[in-house]
Amino acid sequence: MWARVITLISLAYTSIFNSFPATDVPDPKRTVVSERFGASLRFVENSGICETTPGVHAVSGYIDIGNNQNYAVNASTSPFVLWFNGEHGPCMVNSDQKTTAINPNSWNEVANVLYIDQPIGAGFSHGNENAETSPQAASLVWVMLQTFFETFPTYQGRELIFATESYGGHYGPEFVSYFDGQNDQIRHGIIPGEIIIVSAFMLNNGWIDPATHFLNYPGFAEHPPGYTPIATPAVVTKATSYLLKSGGCMDQIARCSSGGSNKDCVNAYIYCTNHVYTPCLGDRSDYDIRTTKKNPVPPPWEVNYLRQKGVQKAIGAEVKYSECNQGVAEKFLEAGDFMRSELIRLGALANSKLKMLIWYGDADYICNWVGGLTLTLEMQWYGQTTFGNTPFEIVTINGVGAVGEVVNVDNFSFMRVFRSGHEVPFYQPVASLEFLKQMIAKEPIHSV
């Protein structure tokens, strides 16, 4: 059954890149219907919201891929970056939650960025139907991108960097693999469409392998490298018991992963969260152990800003902005998606020699860097042994100092980012922009 996909698209073209051809600039509130997929793209031009830099062109709107399924996207000229979160767009919301300031470290300084609110129900996306697993989401986003490239042919065949974070540890491997499979079918004339070649993959603080993440919570809570402990030895000992005992957390995750039912996966999540994750976290923030749940960083100022009627009207939004939709999360959890591993698929991408950066802010708890390093060491690919034997190197950025430490093996990089929580581009904006530049240039992550 068809569904509408609302994509809020913001395309920003900076003056240092090729200008957007006049023939390709959409008319305000124009609707374009895809001849191949029956989807439609509706957009508003230069809304005056967020991106106000002279010489930069912006577009926002929706992509409808069916009868009630909408993805929200925001896009900003060479190369093309796909991003599924926020943090590094053209503007930052001020503390008054009503105005914005230009972000000097926006990723659209060096690339065209397409920001996608997905799955349905997240951000400004809406609809009655929805994806409940990462593979289902991949197929819908592929149709959305096909519609986008058909509408904006300037971007067809352009280098695409797939960048994401958090649950992107599931989305990323699934989406990139799905795109590769669709490319093969297009080449063999089985299906119509534009080839979408992902030239690089960036994943920060990704949720990749639940077993490894849960296994590392107690140790990280008791001895978070570089930070004050957030759990007492007694709490850690009790949590570790629940983690390792017969029928405990690790056993339940193993049952889920080895052909278990979706209910087995849900039960594993509930048990492990209640007996391991939550006790070790205490009153700390899931996304930055240096602060508490009551004082989240970054502050959610963008929520009230994006819920202003004037802002929503200007960008063409049709629903109230939702930062995190619990209903959507529950669907993925109930389908077993959340507790199943993507480590094998991630290893396959590394084995293909795709340019990759796996990076973790070191103050994050929910997807902490120790768990991330552990699973990366376990990941099977041609560079596994070399990676395990290669020491970290400190990375410094002019004007910022030491921002992290990295291991580079061929096209693969793993990085710990200092003084950063879950949303790395927010905490280390200068460094994050520099690393994007290095990924575009196909360079190993290095000091400048």
Tab-separated table of C-alpha atoms in Angstrom:
chain	number	residue	atom	x	y	z
A	1	MET	CA	0.000	0.000	0.000
A	2	TRP	CA	1.249	3.450	-0.860
A	3	ALA	CA	2.078	6.005	1.735
A	4	ARG	CA	3.046	9.646	1.791
A	5	VAL	CA	6.572	10.541	2.646
A	6	ILE	CA	7.072	14.068	3.838
A	7	THR	CA	10.535	15.296	3.214
A	8	LEU	CA	11.452	18.702	4.402
A	9	ILE	CA	14.167	19.607	1.919
A	10	SER	CA	16.567	22.455	2.469
A	11	LEU	CA	19.096	22.859	-0.284
A	12	ALA	CA	21.808	25.391	0.390
A	13	TYR	CA	24.347	26.286	-2.251
A	14	THR	CA	27.339	28.272	-1.080
A	15	SER	CA	29.011	30.727	-3.402
A	16	ILE	CA	32.342	28.868	-3.327
A	17	PHE	CA	30.786	26.004	-5.262
A	18	ASN	CA	29.123	25.677	-8.621
A	19	SER	CA	25.957	27.718	-8.660
A	20	PHE	CA	22.565	26.043	-8.946
A	21	PRO	CA	21.585	26.239	-12.646
A	22	ALA	CA	18.688	28.638	-13.192
A	23	THR	CA	16.759	25.987	-15.076
A	24	ASP	CA	16.895	23.693	-12.064
A	25	VAL	CA	15.772	26.225	-9.436
A	26	PRO	CA	12.241	25.241	-8.357
A	27	ASP	CA	9.356	27.669	-8.388
A	28	PRO	CA	7.885	28.533	-4.949
A	29	LYS	CA	5.382	25.897	-3.757
A	30	ARG	CA	5.939	23.884	-6.884
A	31	THR	CA	4.848	20.235	-7.066
A	32	VAL	CA	6.733	17.730	-9.221
A	33	VAL	CA	5.515	14.149	-9.738
A	34	SER	CA	8.030	11.361	-10.346
A	35	GLU	CA	7.307	9.587	-13.631
A	36	ARG	CA	9.079	6.441	-12.444
A	37	PHE	CA	7.788	6.023	-8.915
A	38	GLY	CA	4.574	8.053	-8.708
A	39	ALA	CA	5.950	10.017	-5.783
A	40	SER	CA	5.692	13.784	-5.625
A	41	LEU	CA	8.006	16.506	-4.366
A	42	ARG	CA	6.483	19.722	-2.982
A	43	PHE	CA	8.718	22.541	-1.894
A	44	VAL	CA	9.012	26.147	-0.761
A	45	GLU	CA	11.883	28.269	-1.987
A	46	ASN	CA	14.013	30.579	0.203
A	47	SER	CA	11.777	30.598	3.267
A	48	GLY	CA	14.098	32.949	5.174
A	49	ILE	CA	14.208	30.428	8.001
A	50	CYS	CA	17.607	29.365	9.382
A	51	GLU	CA	19.694	29.801	6.227
A	52	THR	CA	20.014	33.538	5.615
A	53	THR	CA	23.576	33.717	4.275
A	54	PRO	CA	23.792	35.969	1.208
A	55	GLY	CA	24.299	33.990	-1.978
A	56	VAL	CA	22.937	30.762	-0.503
A	57	HIS	CA	19.796	29.234	-1.972
A	58	ALA	CA	17.465	27.171	0.231
A	59	VAL	CA	14.510	24.923	-0.495
A	60	SER	CA	12.199	23.183	1.973
A	61	GLY	CA	9.272	20.892	1.361
A	62	TYR	CA	7.864	17.377	1.282
A	63	ILE	CA	8.287	14.203	-0.667
A	64	ASP	CA	5.066	12.173	-0.800
A	65	ILE	CA	5.690	8.577	-1.829
A	66	GLY	CA	2.187	7.287	-1.222
A	67	ASN	CA	-1.221	8.023	0.188
A	68	ASN	CA	-0.299	8.863	3.757
A	69	GLN	CA	3.398	8.581	4.417
A	70	ASN	CA	5.580	11.669	4.549
A	71	TYR	CA	9.287	12.165	5.172
A	72	ALA	CA	10.668	15.508	6.261
A	73	VAL	CA	13.999	16.497	4.708
A	74	ASN	CA	16.164	19.612	4.826
A	75	ALA	CA	18.897	19.898	2.103
A	76	SER	CA	21.817	22.424	1.665
A	77	THR	CA	26.977	21.830	-4.102
A	78	SER	CA	29.531	19.315	-4.373
A	79	PRO	CA	29.661	16.721	-3.014
A	80	PHE	CA	26.347	15.460	-1.671
A	81	VAL	CA	25.955	14.482	2.010
A	82	LEU	CA	22.989	12.552	3.387
A	83	TRP	CA	22.347	13.141	7.105
A	84	PHE	CA	19.584	11.754	9.340
A	85	ASN	CA	19.915	13.971	12.410
A	86	GLY	CA	20.766	17.625	13.124
A	87	GLU	CA	23.572	19.547	14.880
A	88	HIS	CA	25.581	20.908	11.948
A	89	GLY	CA	23.051	22.758	9.799
A	90	PRO	CA	23.215	26.346	8.523
A	91	CYS	CA	22.013	27.868	11.794
A	92	MET	CA	21.875	27.382	15.547
A	93	VAL	CA	18.819	28.217	17.661
A	94	ASN	CA	19.426	30.951	20.236
A	95	SER	CA	18.534	30.647	23.915
A	96	ASP	CA	15.372	32.705	23.402
A	97	GLN	CA	14.135	29.730	21.313
A	98	LYS	CA	12.622	32.194	18.827
A	99	THR	CA	15.610	33.307	16.738
A	100	THR	CA	18.643	31.746	15.093
A	101	ALA	CA	22.286	32.597	14.391
A	102	ILE	CA	24.376	31.518	11.416
A	103	ASN	CA	26.495	28.447	12.147
A	104	PRO	CA	30.059	29.167	10.925
A	105	ASN	CA	30.825	25.441	10.995
A	106	SER	CA	27.813	24.279	9.004
A	107	TRP	CA	28.546	21.273	6.832
A	108	ASN	CA	27.045	23.095	3.859
A	109	GLU	CA	30.229	25.193	3.888
A	110	VAL	CA	31.876	22.322	2.012
A	111	ALA	CA	29.041	20.144	0.739
A	112	ASN	CA	25.416	19.985	-0.226
A	113	VAL	CA	23.589	18.410	2.700
A	114	LEU	CA	20.214	16.686	2.598
A	115	TYR	CA	18.686	16.442	6.069
A	116	ILE	CA	16.040	13.741	6.362
A	117	ASP	CA	13.496	13.343	9.155
A	118	GLN	CA	12.793	9.617	9.208
A	119	PRO	CA	11.221	7.208	9.930
A	120	ILE	CA	7.668	8.494	9.598
A	121	GLY	CA	6.680	10.306	12.781
A	122	ALA	CA	10.121	11.773	13.476
A	123	GLY	CA	10.696	15.516	13.059
A	124	PHE	CA	8.157	16.891	10.590
A	125	SER	CA	7.536	13.550	8.859
A	126	HIS	CA	4.048	12.127	9.128
A	127	GLY	CA	1.688	9.471	7.821
A	128	ASN	CA	-0.527	6.551	8.844
A	129	GLU	CA	1.882	3.886	7.689
A	130	ASN	CA	5.462	3.460	8.721
A	131	ALA	CA	8.573	1.350	8.515
A	132	GLU	CA	9.088	-0.868	11.548
A	133	THR	CA	12.554	-2.195	10.701
A	134	SER	CA	15.745	-0.751	9.241
A	135	PRO	CA	15.400	-2.739	5.980
A	136	GLN	CA	11.864	-1.377	5.492
A	137	ALA	CA	13.102	2.152	6.140
A	138	ALA	CA	15.899	1.660	3.610
A	139	SER	CA	13.482	0.875	0.775
A	140	LEU	CA	11.363	3.940	1.503
A	141	VAL	CA	14.348	6.283	1.703
A	142	TRP	CA	15.648	4.859	-1.587
A	143	VAL	CA	12.363	5.801	-3.331
A	144	MET	CA	12.547	9.224	-1.707
A	145	LEU	CA	16.082	9.779	-3.018
A	146	GLN	CA	15.100	8.565	-6.488
A	147	THR	CA	12.325	11.167	-6.527
A	148	PHE	CA	14.730	13.838	-5.333
A	149	PHE	CA	17.342	13.080	-8.010
A	150	GLU	CA	14.678	12.915	-10.703
A	151	THR	CA	13.452	16.370	-9.659
A	152	PHE	CA	16.957	17.827	-9.287
A	153	PRO	CA	18.969	16.173	-12.092
A	154	THR	CA	21.953	18.379	-11.228
A	155	TYR	CA	22.712	15.959	-8.414
A	156	GLN	CA	22.465	12.737	-10.409
A	157	GLY	CA	25.666	10.729	-10.352
A	158	ARG	CA	27.245	13.000	-7.778
A	159	GLU	CA	29.417	11.656	-4.990
A	160	LEU	CA	27.261	10.797	-1.966
A	161	ILE	CA	28.562	10.604	1.576
A	162	PHE	CA	26.240	8.740	3.944
A	163	ALA	CA	26.587	10.318	7.393
A	164	THR	CA	24.560	9.441	10.468
A	165	GLU	CA	24.693	8.819	14.216
A	166	SER	CA	23.084	6.875	17.061
A	167	TYR	CA	20.477	4.478	15.600
A	168	GLY	CA	22.287	5.167	12.347
A	169	GLY	CA	24.406	2.230	13.536
A	170	HIS	CA	21.478	0.174	12.260
A	171	TYR	CA	20.252	2.466	9.482
A	172	GLY	CA	23.673	3.068	7.964
A	173	PRO	CA	24.793	-0.503	7.233
A	174	GLU	CA	21.283	-1.481	6.099
A	175	PHE	CA	20.754	1.568	3.889
A	176	VAL	CA	24.157	1.487	2.189
A	177	SER	CA	23.843	-2.245	1.541
A	178	TYR	CA	20.333	-1.791	0.157
A	179	PHE	CA	21.472	1.022	-2.148
A	180	ASP	CA	24.263	-1.246	-3.467
A	181	GLY	CA	21.745	-3.998	-4.171
A	182	GLN	CA	19.412	-1.623	-5.993
A	183	ASN	CA	22.350	-0.348	-8.052
A	184	ASP	CA	23.023	-3.893	-9.271
A	185	GLN	CA	19.396	-4.292	-10.349
A	186	ILE	CA	19.453	-0.952	-12.170
A	187	ARG	CA	22.658	-1.920	-14.007
A	188	HIS	CA	21.063	-5.182	-15.151
A	189	GLY	CA	17.898	-3.439	-16.312
A	190	ILE	CA	15.713	-5.146	-13.721
A	191	ILE	CA	14.389	-1.918	-12.192
A	192	PRO	CA	14.421	1.740	-13.287
A	193	GLY	CA	16.257	4.390	-11.303
A	194	GLU	CA	19.392	6.410	-10.792
A	195	ILE	CA	22.576	4.771	-9.545
A	196	ILE	CA	23.278	5.941	-5.984
A	197	ILE	CA	26.927	5.324	-5.187
A	198	VAL	CA	27.930	5.902	-1.583
A	199	SER	CA	31.560	7.034	-1.669
A	200	ALA	CA	32.038	7.300	2.101
A	201	PHE	CA	30.270	6.332	5.326
A	202	MET	CA	30.467	8.352	8.556
A	203	LEU	CA	28.897	7.023	11.770
A	204	ASN	CA	29.251	8.720	15.123
A	205	ASN	CA	28.167	7.139	18.390
A	206	GLY	CA	26.352	4.372	16.588
A	207	TRP	CA	24.103	1.697	18.127
A	208	ILE	CA	25.544	-1.292	16.273
A	209	ASP	CA	25.798	-4.468	18.355
A	210	PRO	CA	23.501	-4.577	21.430
A	211	ALA	CA	25.388	-7.400	23.139
A	212	THR	CA	28.644	-5.439	23.098
A	213	HIS	CA	26.990	-2.188	24.139
A	214	PHE	CA	25.257	-3.749	27.160
A	215	LEU	CA	28.368	-5.742	28.093
A	216	ASN	CA	30.371	-2.512	28.427
A	217	TYR	CA	27.919	-0.387	30.446
A	218	PRO	CA	29.043	-1.507	33.946
A	219	GLY	CA	32.756	-1.071	33.275
A	220	PHE	CA	32.297	2.261	31.557
A	221	ALA	CA	30.091	3.528	34.412
A	222	GLU	CA	32.675	2.596	37.038
A	223	HIS	CA	35.735	3.783	35.100
A	224	PRO	CA	34.806	6.137	32.251
A	225	PRO	CA	38.209	7.050	30.751
A	226	GLY	CA	38.986	10.689	31.499
A	227	TYR	CA	35.876	11.297	33.624
A	228	THR	CA	34.537	10.820	37.149
A	229	PRO	CA	32.836	7.462	37.834
A	230	ILE	CA	29.026	7.580	37.616
A	231	ALA	CA	28.295	4.295	39.426
A	232	THR	CA	29.561	2.808	42.675
A	233	PRO	CA	31.353	-0.562	42.788
A	234	ALA	CA	28.294	-2.063	44.501
A	235	VAL	CA	25.970	-0.961	41.711
A	236	VAL	CA	28.395	-2.220	39.080
A	237	THR	CA	28.778	-5.600	40.795
A	238	LYS	CA	25.005	-6.096	40.933
A	239	ALA	CA	24.518	-5.019	37.326
A	240	THR	CA	27.321	-7.327	36.196
A	241	SER	CA	25.599	-10.225	37.945
A	242	TYR	CA	22.385	-9.575	36.014
A	243	LEU	CA	24.443	-9.192	32.869
A	244	LEU	CA	26.297	-12.507	33.024
A	245	LYS	CA	24.171	-14.952	35.045
A	246	SER	CA	22.327	-17.834	33.424
A	247	GLY	CA	19.186	-16.492	31.784
A	248	GLY	CA	20.454	-12.962	32.288
A	249	CYS	CA	21.035	-10.098	29.895
A	250	MET	CA	23.699	-11.669	27.669
A	251	ASP	CA	21.824	-14.957	27.411
A	252	GLN	CA	18.633	-13.165	26.431
A	253	ILE	CA	20.402	-11.086	23.768
A	254	ALA	CA	21.972	-14.281	22.407
A	255	ARG	CA	18.531	-15.873	22.174
A	256	CYS	CA	17.225	-12.833	20.312
A	257	SER	CA	20.181	-12.795	17.913
A	258	SER	CA	20.198	-16.508	17.112
A	259	GLY	CA	16.813	-16.785	15.457
A	260	GLY	CA	14.748	-15.727	18.452
A	261	SER	CA	11.292	-14.240	18.115
A	262	ASN	CA	10.585	-10.534	18.195
A	263	LYS	CA	9.157	-11.056	21.685
A	264	ASP	CA	12.465	-12.593	22.769
A	265	CYS	CA	14.190	-9.420	21.578
A	266	VAL	CA	11.728	-7.174	23.402
A	267	ASN	CA	12.164	-9.185	26.601
A	268	ALA	CA	15.946	-8.903	26.286
A	269	TYR	CA	15.705	-5.137	25.885
A	270	ILE	CA	13.441	-4.717	28.916
A	271	TYR	CA	15.525	-6.978	31.142
A	272	CYS	CA	18.886	-5.508	30.145
A	273	THR	CA	17.652	-1.929	30.405
A	274	ASN	CA	16.077	-2.390	33.829
A	275	HIS	CA	18.890	-4.417	35.397
A	276	VAL	CA	22.045	-3.182	33.666
A	277	TYR	CA	21.683	0.052	31.702
A	278	THR	CA	19.533	2.153	34.045
A	279	PRO	CA	21.170	1.276	37.406
A	280	CYS	CA	24.648	2.046	36.053
A	281	LEU	CA	23.518	5.353	34.575
A	282	GLY	CA	21.902	6.691	37.748
A	283	ASP	CA	20.913	10.356	37.462
A	284	ARG	CA	23.385	11.086	34.658
A	285	SER	CA	22.353	12.067	31.153
A	286	ASP	CA	22.233	9.174	28.669
A	287	TYR	CA	24.029	11.353	26.129
A	288	ASP	CA	26.630	13.142	28.276
A	289	ILE	CA	27.765	11.737	31.623
A	290	ARG	CA	29.096	15.152	32.629
A	291	THR	CA	25.566	16.399	33.174
A	292	THR	CA	22.252	15.126	34.526
A	293	LYS	CA	18.955	14.167	32.925
A	294	LYS	CA	17.468	17.382	34.315
A	295	ASN	CA	20.064	19.528	32.517
A	296	PRO	CA	20.432	18.024	29.033
A	297	VAL	CA	23.191	19.115	26.672
A	298	PRO	CA	22.640	20.288	24.040
A	299	PRO	CA	19.572	22.124	25.374
A	300	PRO	CA	16.439	21.320	23.300
A	301	TRP	CA	15.921	24.925	22.165
A	302	GLU	CA	15.178	23.850	18.605
A	303	VAL	CA	11.940	22.129	19.649
A	304	ASN	CA	10.103	25.314	20.611
A	305	TYR	CA	11.647	27.171	17.683
A	306	LEU	CA	10.455	24.624	15.145
A	307	ARG	CA	7.007	24.505	16.718
A	308	GLN	CA	6.377	28.186	16.060
A	309	LYS	CA	3.489	28.535	13.630
A	310	GLY	CA	5.332	31.174	11.611
A	311	VAL	CA	8.359	28.924	11.163
A	312	GLN	CA	6.275	25.913	10.192
A	313	LYS	CA	4.245	27.931	7.695
A	314	ALA	CA	7.354	29.447	6.111
A	315	ILE	CA	9.080	26.112	5.485
A	316	GLY	CA	5.896	24.331	4.445
A	317	ALA	CA	5.667	21.996	7.434
A	318	GLU	CA	2.293	20.295	7.887
A	319	VAL	CA	2.539	18.862	11.393
A	320	LYS	CA	3.921	19.781	14.800
A	321	TYR	CA	7.623	19.061	15.154
A	322	SER	CA	8.474	15.930	17.147
A	323	GLU	CA	12.097	15.530	18.215
A	324	CYS	CA	11.837	11.923	19.419
A	325	ASN	CA	8.649	9.988	18.733
A	326	GLN	CA	8.271	7.240	21.323
A	327	GLY	CA	5.619	5.489	19.247
A	328	VAL	CA	8.049	5.134	16.356
A	329	ALA	CA	10.760	3.790	18.659
A	330	GLU	CA	8.369	1.231	20.119
A	331	LYS	CA	7.510	-0.106	16.655
A	332	PHE	CA	11.178	-0.760	15.901
A	333	LEU	CA	11.611	-2.336	19.326
A	334	GLU	CA	8.541	-4.586	18.950
A	335	ALA	CA	9.792	-5.712	15.530
A	336	GLY	CA	13.056	-6.838	17.141
A	337	ASP	CA	15.108	-4.371	15.097
A	338	PHE	CA	16.623	-2.578	18.080
A	339	MET	CA	18.225	-5.641	19.660
A	340	ARG	CA	19.597	-7.336	16.548
A	341	SER	CA	23.200	-6.738	15.529
A	342	GLU	CA	24.487	-4.923	12.444
A	343	LEU	CA	28.134	-5.826	13.096
A	344	ILE	CA	28.402	-8.388	10.272
A	345	ARG	CA	26.937	-5.976	7.753
A	346	LEU	CA	29.217	-3.179	8.987
A	347	GLY	CA	32.205	-5.497	8.603
A	348	ALA	CA	31.138	-6.270	5.038
A	349	LEU	CA	31.181	-2.561	4.232
A	350	ALA	CA	34.685	-2.238	5.704
A	351	ASN	CA	35.734	-5.301	3.718
A	352	SER	CA	34.525	-3.619	0.520
A	353	LYS	CA	37.130	-0.889	1.165
A	354	LEU	CA	34.451	1.781	1.402
A	355	LYS	CA	35.890	4.954	2.950
A	356	MET	CA	34.633	4.809	6.575
A	357	LEU	CA	34.854	6.820	9.783
A	358	ILE	CA	33.452	5.311	12.974
A	359	TRP	CA	33.770	8.008	15.644
A	360	TYR	CA	32.519	8.324	19.201
A	361	GLY	CA	32.181	11.256	21.571
A	362	ASP	CA	33.872	10.010	24.746
A	363	ALA	CA	31.357	11.436	27.269
A	364	ASP	CA	28.389	9.581	25.770
A	365	TYR	CA	26.919	6.731	27.817
A	366	ILE	CA	24.217	5.118	25.684
A	367	CYS	CA	26.587	4.496	22.752
A	368	ASN	CA	29.873	4.895	24.589
A	369	TRP	CA	33.209	4.753	22.854
A	370	VAL	CA	34.556	1.816	24.875
A	371	GLY	CA	31.724	-0.370	23.595
A	372	GLY	CA	32.267	1.075	20.139
A	373	LEU	CA	35.972	0.223	20.224
A	374	THR	CA	35.261	-3.279	21.547
A	375	LEU	CA	32.850	-4.131	18.748
A	376	THR	CA	35.187	-2.608	16.162
A	377	LEU	CA	38.012	-4.843	17.398
A	378	GLU	CA	35.638	-7.817	17.053
A	379	MET	CA	34.437	-6.831	13.586
A	380	GLN	CA	35.582	-9.288	10.922
A	381	TRP	CA	37.210	-7.664	7.903
A	382	TYR	CA	40.545	-7.816	6.096
A	383	GLY	CA	42.110	-5.152	8.346
A	384	GLN	CA	40.995	-6.634	11.688
A	385	THR	CA	44.447	-7.818	12.814
A	386	THR	CA	46.218	-4.651	11.695
A	387	PHE	CA	43.595	-2.512	13.416
A	388	GLY	CA	44.041	-4.409	16.676
A	389	ASN	CA	47.823	-3.920	16.564
A	390	THR	CA	47.813	-0.231	15.618
A	391	PRO	CA	48.105	2.324	18.454
A	392	PHE	CA	45.955	5.438	18.679
A	393	GLU	CA	47.412	8.731	17.458
A	394	ILE	CA	46.433	12.087	18.956
A	395	VAL	CA	44.634	14.404	16.531
A	396	THR	CA	44.988	18.179	16.928
A	397	ILE	CA	43.154	20.975	15.157
A	398	ASN	CA	44.640	24.475	14.773
A	399	GLY	CA	42.976	26.822	17.225
A	400	VAL	CA	41.303	24.003	19.113
A	401	GLY	CA	44.115	21.751	20.308
A	402	ALA	CA	43.846	17.999	20.859
A	403	VAL	CA	40.361	16.903	19.818
A	404	GLY	CA	40.700	13.142	19.919
A	405	GLU	CA	42.688	10.056	19.035
A	406	VAL	CA	42.425	7.887	15.940
A	407	VAL	CA	43.425	4.589	14.384
A	408	ASN	CA	43.617	4.558	10.567
A	409	VAL	CA	43.852	1.334	8.557
A	410	ASP	CA	43.581	1.825	4.794
A	411	ASN	CA	40.151	3.400	4.157
A	412	PHE	CA	38.899	2.674	7.692
A	413	SER	CA	39.207	5.061	10.659
A	414	PHE	CA	38.065	4.696	14.262
A	415	MET	CA	38.160	7.805	16.423
A	416	ARG	CA	37.552	8.756	20.040
A	417	VAL	CA	36.511	12.414	20.183
A	418	PHE	CA	37.487	14.215	23.387
A	419	ARG	CA	35.101	16.357	25.438
A	420	SER	CA	32.110	15.302	23.380
A	421	GLY	CA	28.778	13.729	24.156
A	422	HIS	CA	26.482	11.773	21.858
A	423	GLU	CA	26.035	14.510	19.243
A	424	VAL	CA	29.661	15.063	18.255
A	425	PRO	CA	29.143	17.908	15.719
A	426	PHE	CA	27.499	19.977	18.475
A	427	TYR	CA	30.378	19.557	20.924
A	428	GLN	CA	33.262	19.692	18.427
A	429	PRO	CA	31.921	21.738	15.477
A	430	VAL	CA	35.299	22.884	14.118
A	431	ALA	CA	36.794	19.412	14.279
A	432	SER	CA	33.696	17.769	12.823
A	433	LEU	CA	33.735	20.056	9.803
A	434	GLU	CA	37.452	19.361	9.308
A	435	PHE	CA	36.866	15.599	9.427
A	436	LEU	CA	34.108	15.928	6.823
A	437	LYS	CA	36.603	17.749	4.581
A	438	GLN	CA	39.108	14.925	5.060
A	439	MET	CA	36.497	12.296	4.245
A	440	ILE	CA	35.546	14.175	1.078
A	441	ALA	CA	39.239	14.296	0.104
A	442	LYS	CA	39.547	10.525	0.826
A	443	GLU	CA	42.251	11.221	3.401
A	444	PRO	CA	42.900	9.356	6.659
A	445	ILE	CA	41.822	11.351	9.695
A	446	HIS	CA	44.763	13.535	10.665
A	447	SER	CA	45.883	16.670	12.474
A	448	VAL	CA	45.846	20.092	10.821
